[in-house]
mmCIF file with all atom_site columns, C-alpha atoms and ligand atoms in Angstrom:
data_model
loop_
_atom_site.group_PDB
_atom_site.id
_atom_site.type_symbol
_atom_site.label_atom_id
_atom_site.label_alt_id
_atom_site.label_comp_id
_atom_site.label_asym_id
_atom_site.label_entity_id
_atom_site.label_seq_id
_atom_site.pdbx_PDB_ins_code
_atom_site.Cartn_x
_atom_site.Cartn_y
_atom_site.Cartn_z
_atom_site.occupancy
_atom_site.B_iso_or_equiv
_atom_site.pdbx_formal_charge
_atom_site.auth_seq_id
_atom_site.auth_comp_id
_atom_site.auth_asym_id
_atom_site.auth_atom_id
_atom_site.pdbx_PDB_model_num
ATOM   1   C  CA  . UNK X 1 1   ? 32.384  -0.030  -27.191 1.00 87.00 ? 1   UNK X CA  1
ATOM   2   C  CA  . UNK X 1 2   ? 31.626  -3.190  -25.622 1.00 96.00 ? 2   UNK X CA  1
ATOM   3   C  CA  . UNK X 1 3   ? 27.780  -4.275  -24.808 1.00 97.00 ? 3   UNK X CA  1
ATOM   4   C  CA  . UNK X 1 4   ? 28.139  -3.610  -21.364 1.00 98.00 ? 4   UNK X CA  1
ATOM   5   C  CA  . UNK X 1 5   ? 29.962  -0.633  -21.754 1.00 98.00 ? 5   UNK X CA  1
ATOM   6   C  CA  . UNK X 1 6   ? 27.029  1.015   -24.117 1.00 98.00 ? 6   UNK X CA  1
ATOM   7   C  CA  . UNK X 1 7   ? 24.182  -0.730  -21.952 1.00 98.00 ? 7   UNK X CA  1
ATOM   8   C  CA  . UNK X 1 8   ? 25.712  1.679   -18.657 1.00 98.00 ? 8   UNK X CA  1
ATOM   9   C  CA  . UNK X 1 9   ? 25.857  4.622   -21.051 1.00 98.00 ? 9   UNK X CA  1
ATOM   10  C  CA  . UNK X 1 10  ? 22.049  4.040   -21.977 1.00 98.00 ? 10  UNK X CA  1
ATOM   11  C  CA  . UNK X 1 11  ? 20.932  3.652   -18.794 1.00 98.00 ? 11  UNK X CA  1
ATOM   12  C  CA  . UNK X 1 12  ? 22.781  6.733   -17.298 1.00 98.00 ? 12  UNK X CA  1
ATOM   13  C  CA  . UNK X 1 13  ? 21.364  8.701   -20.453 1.00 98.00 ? 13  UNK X CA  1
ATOM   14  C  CA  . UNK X 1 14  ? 17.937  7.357   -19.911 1.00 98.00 ? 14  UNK X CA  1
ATOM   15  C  CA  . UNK X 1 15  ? 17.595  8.090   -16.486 1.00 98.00 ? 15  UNK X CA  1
ATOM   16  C  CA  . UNK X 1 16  ? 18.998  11.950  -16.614 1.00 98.00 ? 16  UNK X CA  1
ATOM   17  C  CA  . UNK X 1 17  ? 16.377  11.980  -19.543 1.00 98.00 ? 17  UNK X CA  1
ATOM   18  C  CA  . UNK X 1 18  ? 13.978  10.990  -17.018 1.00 98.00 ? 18  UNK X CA  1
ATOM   19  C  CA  . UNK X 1 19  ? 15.139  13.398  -14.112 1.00 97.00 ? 19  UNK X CA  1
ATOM   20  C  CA  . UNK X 1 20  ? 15.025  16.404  -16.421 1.00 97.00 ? 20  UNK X CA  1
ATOM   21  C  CA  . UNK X 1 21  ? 11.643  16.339  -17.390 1.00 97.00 ? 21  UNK X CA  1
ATOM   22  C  CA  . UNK X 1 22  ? 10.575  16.402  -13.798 1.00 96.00 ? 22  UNK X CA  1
ATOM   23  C  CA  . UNK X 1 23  ? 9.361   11.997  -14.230 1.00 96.00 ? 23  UNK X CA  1
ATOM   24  C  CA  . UNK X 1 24  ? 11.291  11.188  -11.336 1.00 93.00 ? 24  UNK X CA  1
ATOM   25  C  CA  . UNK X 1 25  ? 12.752  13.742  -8.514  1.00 95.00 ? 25  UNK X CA  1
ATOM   26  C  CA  . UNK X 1 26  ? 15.405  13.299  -5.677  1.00 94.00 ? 26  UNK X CA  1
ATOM   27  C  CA  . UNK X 1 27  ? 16.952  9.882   -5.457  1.00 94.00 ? 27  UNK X CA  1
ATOM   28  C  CA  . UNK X 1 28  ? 13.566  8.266   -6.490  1.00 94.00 ? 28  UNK X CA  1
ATOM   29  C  CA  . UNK X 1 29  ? 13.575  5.630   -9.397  1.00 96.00 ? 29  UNK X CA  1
ATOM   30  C  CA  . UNK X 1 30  ? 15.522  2.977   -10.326 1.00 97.00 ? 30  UNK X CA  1
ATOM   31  C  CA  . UNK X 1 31  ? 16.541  0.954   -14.047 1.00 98.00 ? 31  UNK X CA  1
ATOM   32  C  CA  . UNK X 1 32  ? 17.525  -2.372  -14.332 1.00 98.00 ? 32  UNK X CA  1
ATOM   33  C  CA  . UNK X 1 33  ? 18.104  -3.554  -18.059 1.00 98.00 ? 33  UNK X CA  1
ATOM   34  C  CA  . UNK X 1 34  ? 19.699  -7.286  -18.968 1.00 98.00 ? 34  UNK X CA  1
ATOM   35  C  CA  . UNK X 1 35  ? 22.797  -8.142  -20.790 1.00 98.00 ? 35  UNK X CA  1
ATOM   36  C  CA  . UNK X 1 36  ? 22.181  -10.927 -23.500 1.00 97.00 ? 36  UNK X CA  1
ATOM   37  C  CA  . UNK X 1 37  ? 24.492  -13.491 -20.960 1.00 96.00 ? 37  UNK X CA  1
ATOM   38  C  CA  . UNK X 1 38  ? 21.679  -12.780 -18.504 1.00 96.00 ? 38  UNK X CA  1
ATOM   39  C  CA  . UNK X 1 39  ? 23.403  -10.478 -16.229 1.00 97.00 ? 39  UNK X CA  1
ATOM   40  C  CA  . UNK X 1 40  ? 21.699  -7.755  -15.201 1.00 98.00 ? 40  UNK X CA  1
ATOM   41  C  CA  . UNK X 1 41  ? 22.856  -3.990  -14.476 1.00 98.00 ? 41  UNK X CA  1
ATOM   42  C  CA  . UNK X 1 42  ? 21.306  -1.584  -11.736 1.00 98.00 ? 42  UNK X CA  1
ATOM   43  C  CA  . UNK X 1 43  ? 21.157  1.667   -10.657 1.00 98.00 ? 43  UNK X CA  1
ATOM   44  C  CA  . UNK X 1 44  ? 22.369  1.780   -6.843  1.00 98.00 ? 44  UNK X CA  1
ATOM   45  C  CA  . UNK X 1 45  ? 20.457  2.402   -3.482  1.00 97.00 ? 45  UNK X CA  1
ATOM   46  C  CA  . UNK X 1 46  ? 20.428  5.781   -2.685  1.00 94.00 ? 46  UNK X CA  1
ATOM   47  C  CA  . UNK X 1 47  ? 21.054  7.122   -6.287  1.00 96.00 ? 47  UNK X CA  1
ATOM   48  C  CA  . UNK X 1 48  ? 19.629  10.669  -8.376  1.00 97.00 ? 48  UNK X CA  1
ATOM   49  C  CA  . UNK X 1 49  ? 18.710  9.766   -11.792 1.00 97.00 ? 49  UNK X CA  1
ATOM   50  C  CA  . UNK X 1 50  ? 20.231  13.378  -12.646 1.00 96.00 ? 50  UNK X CA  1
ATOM   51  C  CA  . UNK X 1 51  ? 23.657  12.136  -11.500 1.00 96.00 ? 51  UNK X CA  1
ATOM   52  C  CA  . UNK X 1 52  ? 24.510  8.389   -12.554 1.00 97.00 ? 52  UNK X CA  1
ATOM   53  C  CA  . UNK X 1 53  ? 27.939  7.498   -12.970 1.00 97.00 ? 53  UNK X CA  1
ATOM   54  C  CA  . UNK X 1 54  ? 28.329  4.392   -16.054 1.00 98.00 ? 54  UNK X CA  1
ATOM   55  C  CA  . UNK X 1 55  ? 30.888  2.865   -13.733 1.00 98.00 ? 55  UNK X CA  1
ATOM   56  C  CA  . UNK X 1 56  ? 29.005  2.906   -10.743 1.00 98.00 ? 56  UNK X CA  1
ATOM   57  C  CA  . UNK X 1 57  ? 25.820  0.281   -11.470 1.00 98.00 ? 57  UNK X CA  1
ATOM   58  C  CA  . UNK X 1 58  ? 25.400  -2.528  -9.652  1.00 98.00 ? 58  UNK X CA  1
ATOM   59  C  CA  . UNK X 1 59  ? 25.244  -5.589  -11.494 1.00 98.00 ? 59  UNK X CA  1
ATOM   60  C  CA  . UNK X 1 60  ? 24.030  -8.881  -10.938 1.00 98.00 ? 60  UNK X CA  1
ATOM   61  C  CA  . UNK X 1 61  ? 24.364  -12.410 -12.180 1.00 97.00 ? 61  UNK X CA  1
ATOM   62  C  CA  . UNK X 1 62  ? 21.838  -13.828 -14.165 1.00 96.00 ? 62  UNK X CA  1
ATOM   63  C  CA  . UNK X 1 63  ? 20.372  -15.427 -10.901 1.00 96.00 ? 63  UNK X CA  1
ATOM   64  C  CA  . UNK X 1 64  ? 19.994  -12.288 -9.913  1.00 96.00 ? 64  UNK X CA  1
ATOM   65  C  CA  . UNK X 1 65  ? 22.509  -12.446 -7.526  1.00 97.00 ? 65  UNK X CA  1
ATOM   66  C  CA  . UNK X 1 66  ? 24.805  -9.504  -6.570  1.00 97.00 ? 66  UNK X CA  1
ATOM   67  C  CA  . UNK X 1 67  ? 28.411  -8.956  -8.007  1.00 97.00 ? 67  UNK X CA  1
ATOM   68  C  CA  . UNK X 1 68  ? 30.067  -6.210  -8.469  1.00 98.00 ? 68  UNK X CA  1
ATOM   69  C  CA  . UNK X 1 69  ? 29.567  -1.841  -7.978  1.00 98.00 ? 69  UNK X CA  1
ATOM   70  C  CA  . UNK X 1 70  ? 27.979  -0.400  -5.153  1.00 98.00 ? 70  UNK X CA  1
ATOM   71  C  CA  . UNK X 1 71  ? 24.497  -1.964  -3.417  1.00 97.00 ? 71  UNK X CA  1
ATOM   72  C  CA  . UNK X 1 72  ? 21.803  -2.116  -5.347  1.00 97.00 ? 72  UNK X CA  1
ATOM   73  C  CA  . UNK X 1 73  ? 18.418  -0.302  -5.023  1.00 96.00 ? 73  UNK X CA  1
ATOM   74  C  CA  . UNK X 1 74  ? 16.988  -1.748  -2.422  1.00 94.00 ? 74  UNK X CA  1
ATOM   75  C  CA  . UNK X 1 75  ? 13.198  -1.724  -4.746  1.00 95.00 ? 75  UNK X CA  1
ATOM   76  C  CA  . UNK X 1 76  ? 15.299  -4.470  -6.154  1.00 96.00 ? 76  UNK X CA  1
ATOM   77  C  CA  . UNK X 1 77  ? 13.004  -7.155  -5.366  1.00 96.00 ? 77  UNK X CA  1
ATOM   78  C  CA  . UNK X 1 78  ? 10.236  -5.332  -7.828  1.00 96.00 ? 78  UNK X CA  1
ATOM   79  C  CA  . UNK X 1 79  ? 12.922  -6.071  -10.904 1.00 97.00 ? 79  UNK X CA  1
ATOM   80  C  CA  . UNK X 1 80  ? 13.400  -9.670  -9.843  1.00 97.00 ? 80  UNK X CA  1
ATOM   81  C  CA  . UNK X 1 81  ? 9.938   -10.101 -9.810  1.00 97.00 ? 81  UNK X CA  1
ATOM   82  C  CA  . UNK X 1 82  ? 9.643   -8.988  -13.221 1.00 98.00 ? 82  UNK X CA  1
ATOM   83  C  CA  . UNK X 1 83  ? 12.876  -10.979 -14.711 1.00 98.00 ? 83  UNK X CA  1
ATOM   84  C  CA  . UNK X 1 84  ? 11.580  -14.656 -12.435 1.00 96.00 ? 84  UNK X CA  1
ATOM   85  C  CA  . UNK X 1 85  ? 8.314   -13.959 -14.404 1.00 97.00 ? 85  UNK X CA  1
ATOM   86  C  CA  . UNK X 1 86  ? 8.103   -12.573 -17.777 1.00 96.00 ? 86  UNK X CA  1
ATOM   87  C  CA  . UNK X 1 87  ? 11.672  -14.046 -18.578 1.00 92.00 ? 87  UNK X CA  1
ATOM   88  C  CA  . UNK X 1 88  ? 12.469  -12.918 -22.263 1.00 90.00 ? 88  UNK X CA  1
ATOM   89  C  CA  . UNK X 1 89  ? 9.579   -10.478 -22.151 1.00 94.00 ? 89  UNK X CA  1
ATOM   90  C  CA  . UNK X 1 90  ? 11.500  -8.827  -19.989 1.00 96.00 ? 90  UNK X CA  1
ATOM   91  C  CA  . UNK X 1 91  ? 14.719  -7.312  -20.781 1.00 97.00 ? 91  UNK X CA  1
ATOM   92  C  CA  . UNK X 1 92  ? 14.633  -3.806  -19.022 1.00 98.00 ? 92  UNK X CA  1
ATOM   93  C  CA  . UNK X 1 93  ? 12.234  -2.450  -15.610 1.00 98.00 ? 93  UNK X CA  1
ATOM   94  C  CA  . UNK X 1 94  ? 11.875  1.197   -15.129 1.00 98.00 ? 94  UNK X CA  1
ATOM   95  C  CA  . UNK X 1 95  ? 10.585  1.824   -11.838 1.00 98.00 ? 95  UNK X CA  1
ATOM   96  C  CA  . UNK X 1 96  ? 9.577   5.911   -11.575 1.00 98.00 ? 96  UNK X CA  1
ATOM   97  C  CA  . UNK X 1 97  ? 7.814   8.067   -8.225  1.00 97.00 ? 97  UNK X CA  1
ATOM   98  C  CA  . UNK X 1 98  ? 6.245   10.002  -11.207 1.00 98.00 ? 98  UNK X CA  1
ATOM   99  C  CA  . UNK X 1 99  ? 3.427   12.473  -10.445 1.00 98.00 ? 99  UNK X CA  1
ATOM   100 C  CA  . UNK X 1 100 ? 0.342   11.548  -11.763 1.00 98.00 ? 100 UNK X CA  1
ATOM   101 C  CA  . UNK X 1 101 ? 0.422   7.968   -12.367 1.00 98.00 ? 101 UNK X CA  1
ATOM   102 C  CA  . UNK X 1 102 ? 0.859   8.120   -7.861  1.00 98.00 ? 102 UNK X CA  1
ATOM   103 C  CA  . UNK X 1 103 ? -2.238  10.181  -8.131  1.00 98.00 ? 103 UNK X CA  1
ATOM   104 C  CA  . UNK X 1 104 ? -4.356  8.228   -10.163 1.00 97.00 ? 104 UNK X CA  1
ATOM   105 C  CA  . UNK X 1 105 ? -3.287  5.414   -7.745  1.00 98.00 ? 105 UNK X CA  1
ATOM   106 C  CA  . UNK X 1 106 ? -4.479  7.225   -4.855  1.00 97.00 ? 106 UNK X CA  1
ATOM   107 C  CA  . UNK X 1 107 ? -8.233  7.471   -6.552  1.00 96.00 ? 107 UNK X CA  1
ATOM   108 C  CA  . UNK X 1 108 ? -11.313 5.619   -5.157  1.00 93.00 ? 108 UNK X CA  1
ATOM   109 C  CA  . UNK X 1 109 ? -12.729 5.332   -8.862  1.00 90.00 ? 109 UNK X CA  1
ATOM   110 C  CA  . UNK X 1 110 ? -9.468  3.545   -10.146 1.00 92.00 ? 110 UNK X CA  1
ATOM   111 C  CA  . UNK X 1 111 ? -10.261 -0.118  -11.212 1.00 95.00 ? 111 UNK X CA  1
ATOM   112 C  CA  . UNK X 1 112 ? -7.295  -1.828  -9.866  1.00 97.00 ? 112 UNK X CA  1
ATOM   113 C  CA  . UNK X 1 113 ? -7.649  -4.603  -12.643 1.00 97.00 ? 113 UNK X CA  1
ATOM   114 C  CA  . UNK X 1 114 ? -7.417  -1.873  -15.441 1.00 96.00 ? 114 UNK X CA  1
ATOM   115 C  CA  . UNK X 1 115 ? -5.930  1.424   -14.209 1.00 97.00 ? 115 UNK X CA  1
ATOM   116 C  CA  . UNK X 1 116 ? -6.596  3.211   -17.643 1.00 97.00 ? 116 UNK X CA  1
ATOM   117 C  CA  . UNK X 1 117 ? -9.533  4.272   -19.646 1.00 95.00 ? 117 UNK X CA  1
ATOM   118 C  CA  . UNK X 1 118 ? -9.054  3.696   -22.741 1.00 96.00 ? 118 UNK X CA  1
ATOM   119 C  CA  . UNK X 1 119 ? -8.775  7.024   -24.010 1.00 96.00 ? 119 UNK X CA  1
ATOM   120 C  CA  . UNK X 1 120 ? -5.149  6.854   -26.563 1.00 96.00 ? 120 UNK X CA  1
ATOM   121 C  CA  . UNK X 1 121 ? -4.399  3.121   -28.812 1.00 96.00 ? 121 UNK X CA  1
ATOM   122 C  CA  . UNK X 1 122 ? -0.367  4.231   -27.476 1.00 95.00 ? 122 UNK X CA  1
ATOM   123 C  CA  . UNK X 1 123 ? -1.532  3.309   -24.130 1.00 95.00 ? 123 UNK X CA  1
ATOM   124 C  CA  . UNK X 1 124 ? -3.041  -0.072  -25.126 1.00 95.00 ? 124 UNK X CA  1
ATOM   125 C  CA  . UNK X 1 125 ? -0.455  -0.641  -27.290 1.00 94.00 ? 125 UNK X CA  1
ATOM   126 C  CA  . UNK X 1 126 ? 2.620   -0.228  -25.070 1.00 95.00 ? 126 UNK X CA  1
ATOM   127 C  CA  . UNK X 1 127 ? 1.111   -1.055  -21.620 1.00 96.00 ? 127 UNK X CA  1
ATOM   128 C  CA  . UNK X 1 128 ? -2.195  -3.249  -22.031 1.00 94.00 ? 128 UNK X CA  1
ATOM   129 C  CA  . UNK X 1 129 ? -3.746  -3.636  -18.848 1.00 96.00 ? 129 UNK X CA  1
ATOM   130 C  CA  . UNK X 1 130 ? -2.244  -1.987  -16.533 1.00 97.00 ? 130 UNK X CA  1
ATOM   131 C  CA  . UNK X 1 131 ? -2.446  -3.564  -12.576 1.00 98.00 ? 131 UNK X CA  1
ATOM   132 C  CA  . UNK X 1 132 ? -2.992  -1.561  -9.305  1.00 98.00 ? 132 UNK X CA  1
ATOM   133 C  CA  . UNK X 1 133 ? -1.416  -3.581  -6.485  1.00 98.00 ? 133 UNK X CA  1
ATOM   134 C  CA  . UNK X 1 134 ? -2.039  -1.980  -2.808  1.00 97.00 ? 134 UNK X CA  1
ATOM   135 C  CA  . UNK X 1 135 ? 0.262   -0.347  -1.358  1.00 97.00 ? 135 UNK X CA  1
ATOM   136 C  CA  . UNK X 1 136 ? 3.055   -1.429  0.620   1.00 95.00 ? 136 UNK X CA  1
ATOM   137 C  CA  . UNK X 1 137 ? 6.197   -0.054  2.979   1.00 92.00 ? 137 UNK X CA  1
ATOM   138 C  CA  . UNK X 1 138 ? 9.156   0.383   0.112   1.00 85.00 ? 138 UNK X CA  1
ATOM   139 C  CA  . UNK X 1 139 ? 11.597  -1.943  1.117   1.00 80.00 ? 139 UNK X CA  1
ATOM   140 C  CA  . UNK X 1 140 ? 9.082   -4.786  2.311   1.00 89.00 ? 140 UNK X CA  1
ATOM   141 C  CA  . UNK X 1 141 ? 9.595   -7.980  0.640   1.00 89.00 ? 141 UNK X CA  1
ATOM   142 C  CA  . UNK X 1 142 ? 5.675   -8.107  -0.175  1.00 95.00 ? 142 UNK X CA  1
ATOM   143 C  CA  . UNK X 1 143 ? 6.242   -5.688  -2.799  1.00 94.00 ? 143 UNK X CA  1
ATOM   144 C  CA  . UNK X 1 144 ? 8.500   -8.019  -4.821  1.00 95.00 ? 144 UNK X CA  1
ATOM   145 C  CA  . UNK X 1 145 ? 6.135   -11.359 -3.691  1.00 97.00 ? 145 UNK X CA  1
ATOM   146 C  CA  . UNK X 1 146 ? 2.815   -9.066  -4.933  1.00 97.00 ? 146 UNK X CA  1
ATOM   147 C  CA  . UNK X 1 147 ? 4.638   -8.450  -8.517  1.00 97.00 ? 147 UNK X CA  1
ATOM   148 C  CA  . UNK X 1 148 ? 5.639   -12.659 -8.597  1.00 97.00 ? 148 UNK X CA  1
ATOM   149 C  CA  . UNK X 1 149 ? 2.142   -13.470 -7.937  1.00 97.00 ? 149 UNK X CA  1
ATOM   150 C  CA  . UNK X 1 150 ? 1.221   -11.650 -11.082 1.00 97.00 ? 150 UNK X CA  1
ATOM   151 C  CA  . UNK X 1 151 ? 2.642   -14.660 -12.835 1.00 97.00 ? 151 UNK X CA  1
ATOM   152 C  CA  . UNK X 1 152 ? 4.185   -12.329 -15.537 1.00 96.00 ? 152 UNK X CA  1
ATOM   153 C  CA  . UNK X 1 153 ? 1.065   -11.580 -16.804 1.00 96.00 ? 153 UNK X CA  1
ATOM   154 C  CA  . UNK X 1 154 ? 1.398   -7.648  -16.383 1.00 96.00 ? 154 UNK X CA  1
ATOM   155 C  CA  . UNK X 1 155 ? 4.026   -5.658  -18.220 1.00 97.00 ? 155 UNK X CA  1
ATOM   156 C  CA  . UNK X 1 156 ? 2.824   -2.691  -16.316 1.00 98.00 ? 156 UNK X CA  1
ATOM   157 C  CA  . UNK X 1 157 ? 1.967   -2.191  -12.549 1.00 98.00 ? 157 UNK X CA  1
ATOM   158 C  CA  . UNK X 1 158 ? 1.322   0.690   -10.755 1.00 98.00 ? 158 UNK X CA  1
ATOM   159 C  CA  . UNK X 1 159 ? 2.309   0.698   -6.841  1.00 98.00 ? 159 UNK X CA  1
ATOM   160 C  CA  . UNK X 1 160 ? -0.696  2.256   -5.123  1.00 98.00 ? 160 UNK X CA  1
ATOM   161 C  CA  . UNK X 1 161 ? 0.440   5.665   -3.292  1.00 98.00 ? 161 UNK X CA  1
ATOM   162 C  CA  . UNK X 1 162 ? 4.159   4.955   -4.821  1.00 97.00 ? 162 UNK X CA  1
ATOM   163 C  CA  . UNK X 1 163 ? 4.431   4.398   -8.489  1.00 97.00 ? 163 UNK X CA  1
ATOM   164 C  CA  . UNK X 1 164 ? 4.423   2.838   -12.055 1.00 98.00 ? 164 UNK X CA  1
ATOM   165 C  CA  . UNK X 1 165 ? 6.883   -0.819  -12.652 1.00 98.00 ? 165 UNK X CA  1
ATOM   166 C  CA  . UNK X 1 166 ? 6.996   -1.468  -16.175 1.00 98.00 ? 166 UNK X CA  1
ATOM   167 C  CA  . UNK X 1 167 ? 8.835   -3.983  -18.139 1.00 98.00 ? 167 UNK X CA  1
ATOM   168 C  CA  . UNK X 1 168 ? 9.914   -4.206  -21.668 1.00 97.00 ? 168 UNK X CA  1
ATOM   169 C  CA  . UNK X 1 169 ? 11.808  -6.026  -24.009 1.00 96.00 ? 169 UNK X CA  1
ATOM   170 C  CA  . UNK X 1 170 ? 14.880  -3.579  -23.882 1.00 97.00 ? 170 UNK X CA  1
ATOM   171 C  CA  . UNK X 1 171 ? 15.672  -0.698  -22.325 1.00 98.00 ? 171 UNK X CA  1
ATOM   172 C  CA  . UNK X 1 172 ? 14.247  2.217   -24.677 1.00 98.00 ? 172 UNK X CA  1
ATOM   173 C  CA  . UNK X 1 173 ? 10.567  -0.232  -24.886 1.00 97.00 ? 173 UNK X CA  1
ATOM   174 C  CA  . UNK X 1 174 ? 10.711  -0.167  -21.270 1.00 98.00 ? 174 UNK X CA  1
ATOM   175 C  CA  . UNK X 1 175 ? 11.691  3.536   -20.728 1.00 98.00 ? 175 UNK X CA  1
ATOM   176 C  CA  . UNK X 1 176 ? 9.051   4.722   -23.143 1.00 98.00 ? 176 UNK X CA  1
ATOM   177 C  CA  . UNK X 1 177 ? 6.322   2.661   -21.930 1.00 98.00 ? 177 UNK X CA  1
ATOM   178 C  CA  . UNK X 1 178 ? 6.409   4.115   -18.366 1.00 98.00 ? 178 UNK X CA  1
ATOM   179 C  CA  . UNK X 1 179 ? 6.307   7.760   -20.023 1.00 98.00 ? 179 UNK X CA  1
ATOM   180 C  CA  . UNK X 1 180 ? 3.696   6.600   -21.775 1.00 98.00 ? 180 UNK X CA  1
ATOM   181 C  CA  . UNK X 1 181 ? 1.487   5.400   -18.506 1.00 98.00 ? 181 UNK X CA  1
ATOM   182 C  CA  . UNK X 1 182 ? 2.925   9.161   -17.030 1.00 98.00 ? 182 UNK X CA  1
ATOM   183 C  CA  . UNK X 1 183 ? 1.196   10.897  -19.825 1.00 98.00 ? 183 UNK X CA  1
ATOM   184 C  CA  . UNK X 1 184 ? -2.031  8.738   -19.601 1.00 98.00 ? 184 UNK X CA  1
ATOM   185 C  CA  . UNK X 1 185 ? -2.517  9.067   -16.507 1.00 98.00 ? 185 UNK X CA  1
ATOM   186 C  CA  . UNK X 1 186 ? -2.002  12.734  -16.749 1.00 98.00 ? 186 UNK X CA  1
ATOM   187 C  CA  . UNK X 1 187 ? -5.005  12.903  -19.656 1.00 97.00 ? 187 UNK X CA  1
ATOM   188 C  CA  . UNK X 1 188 ? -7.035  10.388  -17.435 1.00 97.00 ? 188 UNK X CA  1
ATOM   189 C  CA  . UNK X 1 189 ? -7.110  13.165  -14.702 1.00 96.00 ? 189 UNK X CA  1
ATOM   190 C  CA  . UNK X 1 190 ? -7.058  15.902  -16.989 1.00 96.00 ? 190 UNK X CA  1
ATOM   191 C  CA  . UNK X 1 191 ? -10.212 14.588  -19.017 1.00 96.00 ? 191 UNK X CA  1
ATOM   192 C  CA  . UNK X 1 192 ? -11.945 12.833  -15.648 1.00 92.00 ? 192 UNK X CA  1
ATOM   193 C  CA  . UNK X 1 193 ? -14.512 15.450  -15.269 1.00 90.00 ? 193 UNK X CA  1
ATOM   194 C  CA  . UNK X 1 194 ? -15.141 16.444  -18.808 1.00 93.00 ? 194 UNK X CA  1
ATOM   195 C  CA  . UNK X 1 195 ? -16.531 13.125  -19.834 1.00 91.00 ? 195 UNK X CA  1
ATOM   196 C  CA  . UNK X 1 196 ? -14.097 12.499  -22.889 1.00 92.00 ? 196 UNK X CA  1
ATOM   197 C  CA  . UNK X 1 197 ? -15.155 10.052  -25.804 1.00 93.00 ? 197 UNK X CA  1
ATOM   198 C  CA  . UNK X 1 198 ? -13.288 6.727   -25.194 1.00 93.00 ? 198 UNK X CA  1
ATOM   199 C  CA  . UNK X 1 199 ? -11.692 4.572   -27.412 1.00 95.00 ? 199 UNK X CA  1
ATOM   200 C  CA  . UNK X 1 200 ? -14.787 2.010   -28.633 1.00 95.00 ? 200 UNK X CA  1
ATOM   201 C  CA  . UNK X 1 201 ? -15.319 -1.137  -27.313 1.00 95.00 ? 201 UNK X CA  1
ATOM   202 C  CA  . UNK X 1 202 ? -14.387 -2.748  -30.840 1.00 95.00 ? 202 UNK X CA  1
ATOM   203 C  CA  . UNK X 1 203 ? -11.371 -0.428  -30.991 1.00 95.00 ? 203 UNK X CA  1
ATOM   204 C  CA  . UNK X 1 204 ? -10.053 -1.889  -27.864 1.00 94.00 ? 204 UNK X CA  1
ATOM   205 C  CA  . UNK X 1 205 ? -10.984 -5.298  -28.897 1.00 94.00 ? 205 UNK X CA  1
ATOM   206 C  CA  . UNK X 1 206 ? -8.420  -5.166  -31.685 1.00 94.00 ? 206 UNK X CA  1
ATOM   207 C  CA  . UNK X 1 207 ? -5.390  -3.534  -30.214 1.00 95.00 ? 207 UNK X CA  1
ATOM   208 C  CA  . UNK X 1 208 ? -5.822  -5.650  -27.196 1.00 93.00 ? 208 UNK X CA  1
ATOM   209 C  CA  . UNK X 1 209 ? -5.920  -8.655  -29.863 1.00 93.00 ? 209 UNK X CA  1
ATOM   210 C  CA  . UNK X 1 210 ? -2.659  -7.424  -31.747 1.00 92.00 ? 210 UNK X CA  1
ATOM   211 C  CA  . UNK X 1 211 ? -0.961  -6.432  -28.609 1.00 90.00 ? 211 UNK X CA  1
ATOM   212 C  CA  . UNK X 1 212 ? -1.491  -8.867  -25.218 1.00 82.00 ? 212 UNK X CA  1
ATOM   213 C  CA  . UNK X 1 213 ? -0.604  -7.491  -22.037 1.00 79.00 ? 213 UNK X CA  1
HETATM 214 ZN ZN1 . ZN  Y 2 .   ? 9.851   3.429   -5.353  1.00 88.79 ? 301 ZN  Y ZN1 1
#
């Protein structure tokens, strides 16, 4: 199968993955994921993550630009964002309306420099620091302009009252590091009244060292 061919199949498989564990619900979500000429495939505007069709992605030049399959999502301009500024860092987005990472958004405790405690090394590891940007009308071209001023220094941003953008360096990296914000932010607000031990300040010191954001 050709590298195009098995990049649609991932994403498809992904993405129902995703949809039948309850991460993402209705037609909420979208993947993007890079071919190594640049190009770039997309789920489409409008799309269920339980229903993707391999031979109905959008996909994109490696300018971004549209050309072929149906329209792309039209959260779109959050993937550019991440491709125009972590360039080979970023090889895949996942973009998910997943439960508790909105909630932990919505808190007036949340640092929006550092969304997680430091409770797991997984969540260091995969996401570093994760950003809260404000939130904004999906669809509005400030989303997009809010992730570019980031400068690429964020793998993983979480839309306040919306949900978690994370990049990685291929699809699966990117895929597992958004479950793995999902399930931190579901033991931040399972822990947040029980005043769990955090990781130590030396602890976090050397995984932030071994793995930068
Ligand atoms: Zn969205």
């Amino acid at each position: 199968m050709s590298e195009e061919a098995t990049l649609r199949e991932d994403i498809c498989r992904f993405a129902q993955s995703l949809y039948a564990r309850g991460l993402t619900h209705g037609s909420t979500g979208n993947i993007s994921a890079r071919l190594s000429d640049g190009s770039v495939l997309i789920t489409p505007t409008g799309s269920s993550f339980g229903f993707l069709d391999p031979a109905r992605l959008s996909k994109l030049d490696a300018s971004l630009a549209f050309v072929s399959g149906p329209k792309p999502t039209k959260e779109l301009p959050l993937h550019s964002a991440l491709y125009r500024t972590r360039h080979e860092r970023a090889g895949a987005v996942v973009h998910l309306h997943s439960t508790y990472s909105v909630a932990l958004s919505m808190l007036p405790d949340t640092d929006p420099d550092d969304v997680l405690p430091p409770l797991t090394p997984y969540a260091i590891m995969q996401l570093g620091r994760v950003k809260l940007l404000p939130y904004f009308r999906p669809g509005d071209d400030a989303m997009g302009r809010a992730v570019e001023a980031l400068e690429g220094t964020r793998s993983a941003i979480l839309l306040a009252n919306h949900g978690p953008v994370v990049a990685g360096r291929d699809l699966a990296s990117a895929v597992y590091a958004t479950e793995e914000l999902e399930a931190s932010a579901r033991l931040t607000l399972l822990t947040r009244d029980m005043k769990p031990c955090p990781l130590s300040c030396d602890a976090v010191a050397e995984l932030r060292a071994r793995h930068p954001d």
